[in-house]
mmCIF file of C-alpha atoms and ligand atoms in Angstrom:
data_model
loop_
_atom_site.group_PDB
_atom_site.id
_atom_site.type_symbol
_atom_site.label_atom_id
_atom_site.label_comp_id
_atom_site.label_asym_id
_atom_site.label_seq_id
_atom_site.Cartn_x
_atom_site.Cartn_y
_atom_site.Cartn_z
ATOM 1 C CA MET Z 1 11.827 22.854 36.840
ATOM 2 C CA ILE Z 2 10.726 19.849 34.796
ATOM 3 C CA ASP Z 3 10.988 19.791 31.012
ATOM 4 C CA GLY Z 4 8.653 16.964 30.097
ATOM 5 C CA ASN Z 5 9.386 17.302 26.380
ATOM 6 C CA ARG Z 6 13.068 16.519 26.747
ATOM 7 C CA GLY Z 7 12.974 14.493 29.950
ATOM 8 C CA ARG Z 8 15.137 16.981 31.873
ATOM 9 C CA ILE Z 9 15.006 18.331 35.422
ATOM 10 C CA HIS Z 10 16.690 21.615 36.290
ATOM 11 C CA ILE Z 11 17.455 22.041 39.976
ATOM 12 C CA ARG Z 12 17.958 25.733 40.808
ATOM 13 C CA PRO Z 13 17.866 26.870 37.140
ATOM 14 C CA SER Z 14 19.999 29.888 36.226
ATOM 15 C CA ARG Z 15 18.439 33.161 35.045
ATOM 16 C CA SER Z 16 19.295 32.479 31.420
ATOM 17 C CA VAL Z 17 17.729 29.011 31.602
ATOM 18 C CA LEU Z 18 14.600 30.497 33.191
ATOM 19 C CA ARG Z 19 14.452 33.168 30.481
ATOM 20 C CA ALA Z 20 14.738 30.563 27.728
ATOM 21 C CA TYR Z 21 11.976 28.457 29.258
ATOM 22 C CA ARG Z 22 9.679 31.451 29.772
ATOM 23 C CA GLN Z 23 10.102 32.225 26.092
ATOM 24 C CA ARG Z 24 9.235 28.639 25.202
ATOM 25 C CA LEU Z 25 6.184 28.641 27.442
ATOM 26 C CA GLY Z 26 4.969 31.780 25.677
ATOM 27 C CA ASP Z 27 5.580 30.189 22.258
ATOM 28 C CA GLU Z 28 3.661 27.075 23.329
ATOM 29 C CA ARG Z 29 0.737 29.203 24.499
ATOM 30 C CA ASP Z 30 0.651 31.085 21.173
ATOM 31 C CA LEU Z 31 0.750 27.829 19.247
ATOM 32 C CA SER Z 32 -2.048 26.328 21.370
ATOM 33 C CA ALA Z 33 -4.225 29.364 20.698
ATOM 34 C CA ARG Z 34 -3.585 29.098 16.964
ATOM 35 C CA LEU Z 35 -4.325 25.375 17.032
ATOM 36 C CA GLN Z 36 -7.541 25.970 18.948
ATOM 37 C CA ALA Z 37 -8.734 28.186 16.103
ATOM 38 C CA LEU Z 38 -8.579 25.168 13.762
ATOM 39 C CA HIS Z 39 -10.902 23.127 15.971
ATOM 40 C CA ALA Z 40 -13.951 23.113 13.702
ATOM 41 C CA LEU Z 41 -11.986 22.979 10.442
ATOM 42 C CA PRO Z 42 -11.245 19.748 8.554
ATOM 43 C CA ALA Z 43 -7.766 18.309 7.997
ATOM 44 C CA ILE Z 44 -7.369 19.255 4.367
ATOM 45 C CA THR Z 45 -4.108 19.862 2.536
ATOM 46 C CA ARG Z 46 -3.358 22.954 0.464
ATOM 47 C CA ASP Z 47 -3.997 20.889 -2.671
ATOM 48 C CA ALA Z 48 -7.459 19.922 -1.341
ATOM 49 C CA VAL Z 49 -6.824 16.359 -0.127
ATOM 50 C CA ARG Z 50 -8.988 15.595 2.881
ATOM 51 C CA ILE Z 51 -7.670 13.124 5.428
ATOM 52 C CA PRO Z 52 -9.996 12.253 8.328
ATOM 53 C CA LEU Z 53 -8.327 12.415 11.739
ATOM 54 C CA HIS Z 54 -9.617 10.096 14.454
ATOM 55 C CA VAL Z 55 -8.692 9.528 18.081
ATOM 56 C CA ASN Z 56 -7.440 6.582 20.132
ATOM 57 C CA ILE Z 57 -8.951 5.980 23.568
ATOM 58 C CA GLY Z 58 -9.526 3.042 25.895
ATOM 59 C CA LEU Z 59 -11.763 4.239 28.714
ATOM 60 C CA VAL Z 60 -15.144 5.952 28.879
ATOM 61 C CA ASP Z 61 -13.528 8.611 31.109
ATOM 62 C CA GLU Z 62 -11.515 9.725 28.094
ATOM 63 C CA LEU Z 63 -14.642 10.521 26.058
ATOM 64 C CA PRO Z 64 -14.698 14.246 26.962
ATOM 65 C CA PHE Z 65 -11.105 14.651 25.705
ATOM 66 C CA ALA Z 66 -11.933 12.688 22.576
ATOM 67 C CA GLN Z 67 -14.947 14.891 21.875
ATOM 68 C CA ALA Z 68 -13.102 18.116 22.633
ATOM 69 C CA SER Z 69 -10.222 17.169 20.321
ATOM 70 C CA GLY Z 70 -12.207 17.819 17.135
ATOM 71 C CA GLY Z 71 -11.631 14.224 15.946
ATOM 72 C CA GLU Z 72 -13.963 12.951 13.244
ATOM 73 C CA GLY Z 73 -14.543 9.684 15.065
ATOM 74 C CA ILE Z 74 -12.769 7.097 17.178
ATOM 75 C CA GLY Z 75 -10.178 5.249 15.140
ATOM 76 C CA LEU Z 76 -9.191 2.904 17.963
ATOM 77 C CA PHE Z 77 -11.056 2.079 21.152
ATOM 78 C CA ARG Z 78 -8.833 -0.368 23.029
ATOM 79 C CA THR Z 79 -11.563 -2.506 24.614
ATOM 80 C CA GLU Z 80 -9.040 -4.393 26.753
ATOM 81 C CA PHE Z 81 -8.657 -1.446 29.141
ATOM 82 C CA PRO Z 82 -12.085 -1.846 30.755
ATOM 83 C CA PHE Z 83 -11.214 -5.542 31.165
ATOM 84 C CA LEU Z 84 -7.767 -4.810 32.627
ATOM 85 C CA ILE Z 85 -8.986 -2.480 35.389
ATOM 86 C CA ARG Z 86 -11.389 -5.079 36.800
ATOM 87 C CA GLU Z 87 -10.937 -8.092 39.006
ATOM 88 C CA SER Z 88 -13.320 -10.352 37.119
ATOM 89 C CA LEU Z 89 -14.400 -10.837 33.536
ATOM 90 C CA PRO Z 90 -17.167 -8.351 32.581
ATOM 91 C CA VAL Z 91 -20.173 -10.261 31.239
ATOM 92 C CA GLU Z 92 -22.255 -9.205 28.221
ATOM 93 C CA GLU Z 93 -24.689 -7.150 30.322
ATOM 94 C CA GLU Z 94 -21.771 -5.220 31.836
ATOM 95 C CA GLN Z 95 -19.994 -4.655 28.522
ATOM 96 C CA TYR Z 96 -23.084 -3.543 26.566
ATOM 97 C CA PRO Z 97 -23.761 -0.185 28.352
ATOM 98 C CA LEU Z 98 -20.110 0.795 28.083
ATOM 99 C CA TYR Z 99 -19.964 0.241 24.303
ATOM 100 C CA ARG Z 100 -23.360 1.870 23.883
ATOM 101 C CA ARG Z 101 -22.172 5.005 25.682
ATOM 102 C CA VAL Z 102 -19.137 5.370 23.438
ATOM 103 C CA LEU Z 103 -21.085 4.726 20.225
ATOM 104 C CA GLU Z 104 -23.834 7.155 21.265
ATOM 105 C CA ALA Z 105 -21.341 9.847 22.211
ATOM 106 C CA PHE Z 106 -19.908 9.869 18.689
ATOM 107 C CA ALA Z 107 -22.886 8.866 16.492
ATOM 108 C CA PRO Z 108 -23.136 9.281 13.543
ATOM 109 C CA LYS Z 109 -19.334 9.525 13.419
ATOM 110 C CA PRO Z 110 -17.547 6.173 13.178
ATOM 111 C CA VAL Z 111 -16.295 4.370 16.278
ATOM 112 C CA THR Z 112 -13.728 1.610 15.774
ATOM 113 C CA MET Z 113 -13.844 -0.877 18.615
ATOM 114 C CA ARG Z 114 -10.904 -3.241 18.665
ATOM 115 C CA THR Z 115 -11.813 -6.632 20.084
ATOM 116 C CA LEU Z 116 -9.992 -7.764 23.201
ATOM 117 C CA ASP Z 117 -6.207 -7.452 22.713
ATOM 118 C CA VAL Z 118 -4.813 -9.079 25.836
ATOM 119 C CA GLY Z 119 -1.664 -11.096 26.316
ATOM 120 C CA GLY Z 120 1.878 -9.795 25.846
ATOM 121 C CA ASP Z 121 2.239 -6.941 28.351
ATOM 122 C CA LYS Z 122 -1.544 -6.770 28.964
ATOM 123 C CA ILE Z 123 -2.400 -9.646 31.290
ATOM 124 C CA LEU Z 124 -5.826 -10.126 32.862
ATOM 125 C CA SER Z 125 -5.291 -10.871 36.568
ATOM 126 C CA TYR Z 126 -8.298 -13.229 36.571
ATOM 127 C CA LEU Z 127 -7.200 -15.121 33.436
ATOM 128 C CA PRO Z 128 -3.418 -15.328 33.700
ATOM 129 C CA VAL Z 129 -1.399 -16.907 30.902
ATOM 130 C CA GLU Z 130 1.938 -18.387 32.002
ATOM 131 C CA GLU Z 131 4.371 -17.969 29.123
ATOM 132 C CA GLU Z 132 8.147 -17.794 28.694
ATOM 133 C CA ASN Z 133 7.799 -15.229 25.930
ATOM 134 C CA PRO Z 134 4.420 -13.460 26.133
ATOM 135 C CA SER Z 135 5.090 -11.082 23.207
ATOM 136 C CA LEU Z 136 5.208 -14.118 20.944
ATOM 137 C CA GLY Z 137 2.549 -16.000 22.837
ATOM 138 C CA CYS Z 138 -1.194 -16.248 23.161
ATOM 139 C CA ARG Z 139 -2.141 -12.618 22.573
ATOM 140 C CA GLY Z 140 -4.706 -10.609 20.596
ATOM 141 C CA ILE Z 141 -6.844 -12.646 18.229
ATOM 142 C CA ARG Z 142 -5.071 -15.878 19.264
ATOM 143 C CA PHE Z 143 -6.370 -15.436 22.798
ATOM 144 C CA THR Z 144 -9.945 -14.728 21.737
ATOM 145 C CA LEU Z 145 -10.034 -17.571 19.206
ATOM 146 C CA ASP Z 146 -8.745 -19.857 21.972
ATOM 147 C CA HIS Z 147 -11.577 -18.581 24.215
ATOM 148 C CA PRO Z 148 -14.562 -18.352 21.836
ATOM 149 C CA GLU Z 149 -16.989 -17.974 24.745
ATOM 150 C CA ILE Z 150 -15.254 -14.715 25.750
ATOM 151 C CA PHE Z 151 -15.059 -13.536 22.136
ATOM 152 C CA LEU Z 152 -18.745 -14.306 21.416
ATOM 153 C CA MET Z 153 -19.803 -12.511 24.579
ATOM 154 C CA GLN Z 154 -17.919 -9.383 23.495
ATOM 155 C CA LEU Z 155 -19.163 -9.556 19.901
ATOM 156 C CA ARG Z 156 -22.768 -9.883 21.099
ATOM 157 C CA ALA Z 157 -22.405 -6.870 23.397
ATOM 158 C CA LEU Z 158 -20.874 -4.817 20.571
ATOM 159 C CA LEU Z 159 -23.497 -5.741 17.953
ATOM 160 C CA ARG Z 160 -26.285 -4.985 20.416
ATOM 161 C CA ALA Z 161 -24.727 -1.620 21.231
ATOM 162 C CA ASN Z 162 -24.749 -0.767 17.510
ATOM 163 C CA ALA Z 163 -28.516 -1.277 17.143
ATOM 164 C CA GLY Z 164 -30.118 1.858 15.727
ATOM 165 C CA LEU Z 165 -26.808 3.736 15.618
ATOM 166 C CA ASN Z 166 -24.858 1.919 12.892
ATOM 167 C CA ASN Z 167 -21.564 3.675 13.528
ATOM 168 C CA LEU Z 168 -19.661 0.658 14.874
ATOM 169 C CA GLN Z 169 -16.557 -0.600 13.120
ATOM 170 C CA LEU Z 170 -14.947 -3.760 14.492
ATOM 171 C CA LEU Z 171 -11.212 -4.312 14.430
ATOM 172 C CA PHE Z 172 -9.403 -7.622 15.009
ATOM 173 C CA PRO Z 173 -5.931 -7.287 16.625
ATOM 174 C CA MET Z 174 -2.671 -9.183 16.006
ATOM 175 C CA ILE Z 175 -3.796 -10.972 12.869
ATOM 176 C CA SER Z 176 -0.966 -13.110 11.488
ATOM 177 C CA LYS Z 177 -2.779 -15.291 8.953
ATOM 178 C CA VAL Z 178 -5.858 -15.316 6.761
ATOM 179 C CA GLY Z 179 -7.409 -18.280 8.588
ATOM 180 C CA GLU Z 180 -7.695 -16.202 11.782
ATOM 181 C CA VAL Z 181 -9.793 -13.604 9.966
ATOM 182 C CA ASP Z 182 -12.050 -16.274 8.486
ATOM 183 C CA GLU Z 183 -12.523 -17.836 11.910
ATOM 184 C CA ALA Z 184 -13.220 -14.485 13.568
ATOM 185 C CA LEU Z 185 -15.697 -13.542 10.807
ATOM 186 C CA GLY Z 186 -17.414 -16.908 11.336
ATOM 187 C CA LEU Z 187 -17.853 -16.186 15.055
ATOM 188 C CA LEU Z 188 -19.084 -12.677 14.271
ATOM 189 C CA ALA Z 189 -21.720 -14.096 11.894
ATOM 190 C CA ARG Z 190 -22.725 -16.577 14.601
ATOM 191 C CA ALA Z 191 -23.116 -13.851 17.229
ATOM 192 C CA HIS Z 192 -25.293 -11.851 14.833
ATOM 193 C CA ARG Z 193 -27.413 -14.882 13.904
ATOM 194 C CA GLU Z 194 -27.951 -15.844 17.547
ATOM 195 C CA LEU Z 195 -29.082 -12.332 18.461
ATOM 196 C CA LEU Z 196 -31.553 -12.294 15.561
ATOM 197 C CA GLU Z 197 -32.936 -15.674 16.627
ATOM 198 C CA GLU Z 198 -33.358 -14.390 20.178
ATOM 199 C CA GLY Z 199 -35.209 -11.346 18.818
ATOM 200 C CA VAL Z 200 -32.615 -8.949 20.296
ATOM 201 C CA ALA Z 201 -32.074 -5.592 18.550
ATOM 202 C CA THR Z 202 -28.733 -5.662 16.745
ATOM 203 C CA ALA Z 203 -26.883 -4.175 13.769
ATOM 204 C CA LYS Z 204 -24.002 -5.527 11.700
ATOM 205 C CA ALA Z 205 -20.750 -3.585 11.625
ATOM 206 C CA ARG Z 206 -17.960 -2.807 9.160
ATOM 207 C CA VAL Z 207 -14.961 -5.006 9.904
ATOM 208 C CA GLY Z 208 -11.233 -4.317 9.739
ATOM 209 C CA VAL Z 209 -8.008 -6.017 10.737
ATOM 210 C CA MET Z 210 -4.907 -4.641 12.388
ATOM 211 C CA ILE Z 211 -1.669 -4.922 10.442
ATOM 212 C CA GLU Z 212 0.917 -5.116 13.215
ATOM 213 C CA VAL Z 213 2.578 -8.514 12.746
ATOM 214 C CA PRO Z 214 5.156 -8.759 9.928
ATOM 215 C CA SER Z 215 3.421 -11.732 8.266
ATOM 216 C CA ALA Z 216 0.291 -9.586 7.809
ATOM 217 C CA VAL Z 217 2.313 -7.109 5.728
ATOM 218 C CA TYR Z 218 2.921 -9.836 3.147
ATOM 219 C CA LEU Z 219 -0.744 -10.831 3.282
ATOM 220 C CA ALA Z 220 -2.174 -7.323 3.115
ATOM 221 C CA GLU Z 221 -3.879 -7.805 -0.235
ATOM 222 C CA ALA Z 222 -5.471 -11.131 0.737
ATOM 223 C CA LEU Z 223 -6.637 -9.658 4.052
ATOM 224 C CA ALA Z 224 -7.966 -6.546 2.320
ATOM 225 C CA ARG Z 225 -10.127 -8.746 0.097
ATOM 226 C CA ARG Z 226 -11.908 -10.139 3.166
ATOM 227 C CA VAL Z 227 -12.638 -7.021 5.176
ATOM 228 C CA ASP Z 228 -13.820 -3.414 4.837
ATOM 229 C CA PHE Z 229 -10.625 -1.692 6.004
ATOM 230 C CA LEU Z 230 -7.107 -2.241 7.333
ATOM 231 C CA SER Z 231 -5.565 -0.385 10.259
ATOM 232 C CA ILE Z 232 -1.789 -0.324 10.633
ATOM 233 C CA GLY Z 233 -0.542 -0.609 14.213
ATOM 234 C CA THR Z 234 2.924 0.846 13.872
ATOM 235 C CA ASN Z 235 3.735 0.310 17.567
ATOM 236 C CA ASP Z 236 3.750 -3.462 17.373
ATOM 237 C CA LEU Z 237 4.776 -3.515 13.723
ATOM 238 C CA THR Z 238 7.959 -1.615 14.619
ATOM 239 C CA GLN Z 239 8.611 -3.887 17.611
ATOM 240 C CA TYR Z 240 8.212 -7.099 15.620
ATOM 241 C CA LEU Z 241 9.934 -5.950 12.420
ATOM 242 C CA LEU Z 242 12.994 -4.670 14.253
ATOM 243 C CA ALA Z 243 13.013 -7.230 17.087
ATOM 244 C CA VAL Z 244 13.025 -4.370 19.621
ATOM 245 C CA ASP Z 245 10.837 -4.403 22.742
ATOM 246 C CA ARG Z 246 8.554 -1.320 22.556
ATOM 247 C CA ASN Z 247 8.480 -1.042 26.372
ATOM 248 C CA ASN Z 248 12.193 -1.378 27.077
ATOM 249 C CA ALA Z 249 13.833 2.008 27.694
ATOM 250 C CA GLU Z 250 17.277 0.417 27.143
ATOM 251 C CA VAL Z 251 16.447 -0.045 23.470
ATOM 252 C CA ALA Z 252 14.561 3.199 22.921
ATOM 253 C CA THR Z 253 17.036 4.261 20.222
ATOM 254 C CA PRO Z 254 16.787 1.201 17.982
ATOM 255 C CA TYR Z 255 12.978 1.308 18.410
ATOM 256 C CA ASP Z 256 12.457 3.529 15.394
ATOM 257 C CA SER Z 257 9.160 3.810 13.491
ATOM 258 C CA LEU Z 258 11.013 5.723 10.789
ATOM 259 C CA HIS Z 259 13.359 2.812 10.112
ATOM 260 C CA PRO Z 260 13.344 2.239 6.302
ATOM 261 C CA ALA Z 261 12.001 -1.310 6.820
ATOM 262 C CA VAL Z 262 8.981 0.020 8.739
ATOM 263 C CA ILE Z 263 8.323 2.690 6.129
ATOM 264 C CA ASN Z 264 8.560 0.160 3.291
ATOM 265 C CA ALA Z 265 6.220 -2.194 5.159
ATOM 266 C CA VAL Z 266 3.640 0.580 5.619
ATOM 267 C CA ARG Z 267 3.935 1.501 1.932
ATOM 268 C CA GLN Z 268 3.499 -2.127 0.877
ATOM 269 C CA VAL Z 269 0.359 -2.523 3.008
ATOM 270 C CA ILE Z 270 -1.232 0.641 1.612
ATOM 271 C CA GLU Z 271 -0.426 -0.297 -1.987
ATOM 272 C CA GLY Z 272 -1.739 -3.867 -1.536
ATOM 273 C CA ALA Z 273 -4.961 -2.716 0.127
ATOM 274 C CA HIS Z 274 -5.571 -0.034 -2.492
ATOM 275 C CA ARG Z 275 -5.283 -2.630 -5.269
ATOM 276 C CA GLN Z 276 -8.384 -4.129 -3.603
ATOM 277 C CA ARG Z 277 -9.935 -0.664 -3.121
ATOM 278 C CA THR Z 278 -9.783 -1.187 0.643
ATOM 279 C CA PRO Z 279 -9.023 1.915 2.735
ATOM 280 C CA VAL Z 280 -6.127 1.976 5.193
ATOM 281 C CA SER Z 281 -5.976 3.801 8.483
ATOM 282 C CA VAL Z 282 -2.849 4.167 10.630
ATOM 283 C CA CYS Z 283 -3.521 4.015 14.377
ATOM 284 C CA GLY Z 284 -0.054 3.530 15.913
ATOM 285 C CA GLU Z 285 1.888 6.383 17.541
ATOM 286 C CA MET Z 286 3.404 7.186 14.145
ATOM 287 C CA ALA Z 287 0.114 8.829 13.086
ATOM 288 C CA GLY Z 288 0.402 11.364 15.915
ATOM 289 C CA ASP Z 289 3.940 12.470 15.085
ATOM 290 C CA PRO Z 290 3.937 15.508 12.740
ATOM 291 C CA ALA Z 291 6.809 14.421 10.452
ATOM 292 C CA SER Z 292 5.573 10.831 10.277
ATOM 293 C CA ALA Z 293 2.017 11.983 9.573
ATOM 294 C CA LEU Z 294 3.286 13.840 6.489
ATOM 295 C CA LEU Z 295 5.100 10.708 5.381
ATOM 296 C CA LEU Z 296 1.847 8.738 5.763
ATOM 297 C CA LEU Z 297 -0.021 11.414 3.817
ATOM 298 C CA GLY Z 298 2.575 11.052 1.053
ATOM 299 C CA MET Z 299 2.082 7.294 1.048
ATOM 300 C CA ASP Z 300 -1.694 7.735 0.558
ATOM 301 C CA ALA Z 301 -2.941 6.597 3.983
ATOM 302 C CA ASP Z 302 -6.702 7.188 4.011
ATOM 303 C CA SER Z 303 -7.096 8.248 7.656
ATOM 304 C CA LEU Z 304 -4.992 8.694 10.782
ATOM 305 C CA SER Z 305 -5.872 7.930 14.385
ATOM 306 C CA MET Z 306 -3.950 9.269 17.365
ATOM 307 C CA ASN Z 307 -4.065 10.388 20.994
ATOM 308 C CA PRO Z 308 -6.521 13.279 21.420
ATOM 309 C CA THR Z 309 -3.660 15.561 22.519
ATOM 310 C CA SER Z 310 -1.843 15.136 19.180
ATOM 311 C CA LEU Z 311 -4.778 15.865 16.927
ATOM 312 C CA ALA Z 312 -4.635 19.658 16.701
ATOM 313 C CA ARG Z 313 -0.942 19.671 15.755
ATOM 314 C CA ILE Z 314 -1.412 17.014 13.104
ATOM 315 C CA LYS Z 315 -4.319 18.968 11.638
ATOM 316 C CA TRP Z 316 -2.198 22.101 11.522
ATOM 317 C CA VAL Z 317 0.666 20.267 9.778
ATOM 318 C CA ILE Z 318 -1.676 18.738 7.197
ATOM 319 C CA ARG Z 319 -3.362 22.064 6.508
ATOM 320 C CA SER Z 320 0.059 23.668 5.982
ATOM 321 C CA PHE Z 321 1.295 21.122 3.426
ATOM 322 C CA THR Z 322 0.362 19.741 0.006
ATOM 323 C CA GLN Z 323 0.013 16.032 -0.662
ATOM 324 C CA ARG Z 324 2.210 16.563 -3.730
ATOM 325 C CA ARG Z 325 5.073 17.725 -1.556
ATOM 326 C CA ALA Z 326 4.426 14.962 0.982
ATOM 327 C CA ARG Z 327 4.605 12.424 -1.871
ATOM 328 C CA ASN Z 328 7.970 13.806 -2.959
ATOM 329 C CA CYS Z 329 9.275 13.516 0.599
ATOM 330 C CA SER Z 330 8.080 9.922 0.944
ATOM 331 C CA MET Z 331 9.328 8.669 -2.437
ATOM 332 C CA LYS Z 332 11.190 5.359 -2.410
ATOM 333 C CA ARG Z 333 14.920 5.843 -2.044
HETATM 334 C C1 PEP I 401 -0.142 -0.706 17.633
HETATM 335 O O1 PEP I 401 0.381 -1.780 17.914
HETATM 336 O O2 PEP I 401 0.366 0.146 16.890
HETATM 337 C C2 PEP I 401 -1.466 -0.372 18.206
HETATM 338 C C3 PEP I 401 -2.126 0.703 17.827
HETATM 339 O O3 PEP I 401 -1.950 -1.171 19.181
HETATM 340 P P1 PEP I 401 -1.442 -1.149 20.716
HETATM 341 O O4 PEP I 401 -0.560 0.058 20.863
HETATM 342 O O5 PEP I 401 -2.661 -1.109 21.530
HETATM 343 O O6 PEP I 401 -0.700 -2.439 20.805
HETATM 344 MG MG1 MG I 402 -0.732 -3.428 18.874
#
């Protein structure tokens, strides 16, 4: 018997163990049925605070799960996945139908497409980067700004896919300084201008940046002034703030998104962005963890984005709580 929740395997389980697990299976089934009943209802707290819940996906094949989850949009589409499963770089004409399908599937709900976030542990076989320390190397926005021809091709495909739908939100990954955002916005404006000149149907998009590098925490207000929204990537933010590899099982214990430094960083980003009236989403794994989601609600996060499988539980938790109580729980200590 395999207990996937706790990472345990029972070989020839005793009667009492079997009984306990049967009971748990029954409880899980009851909970799933209760969660299913919330499907069409919004995530709204008992004191009437509404917090949109979105989903994270990376492949078109995941669309049915995303749609069935009851999410109010896609908060993170990791566009690198379609690039990673191929053996050559997809050109604009190959990227366009993929983006169009995702945007159409959710229209008019928002779809946040993150531009190519390769490097680190996500290496393209056809564009290898040889680095001693890839996590601190040419990844995310650094890679695309170093390869503007790849970036422009993706931006063109995305803007074309948004024509007539207008539900695209663009998200730039691994931003560590303001200049990167300015440069990326410049290339985005160029892609849009070129399409207009060519007479190709296109539509501008709302733009956001990921806050997942510690320097971006200290720049949150300046970044918020330049874009329409911020999205906190707690997976990388935790890794870089605590100097703990997110993929190394040996350091799974020190990798802690509830470390006070991570919580304070998240709070600081939200406060800085709100001073500029810029909304903040959280799209790292933290948003899909029930206790952490309440903490984020208490810190005034504007929306949460998570794996489709987590959504129903998070909705249930939010509907069972008040923001007032969540604020008390998340007060600075
Ligand atoms: C994150 O870093 O929290 C994030 C959402 O991005 P990814 O997990 O794709 O690095
Ligand atoms: Mg990340």
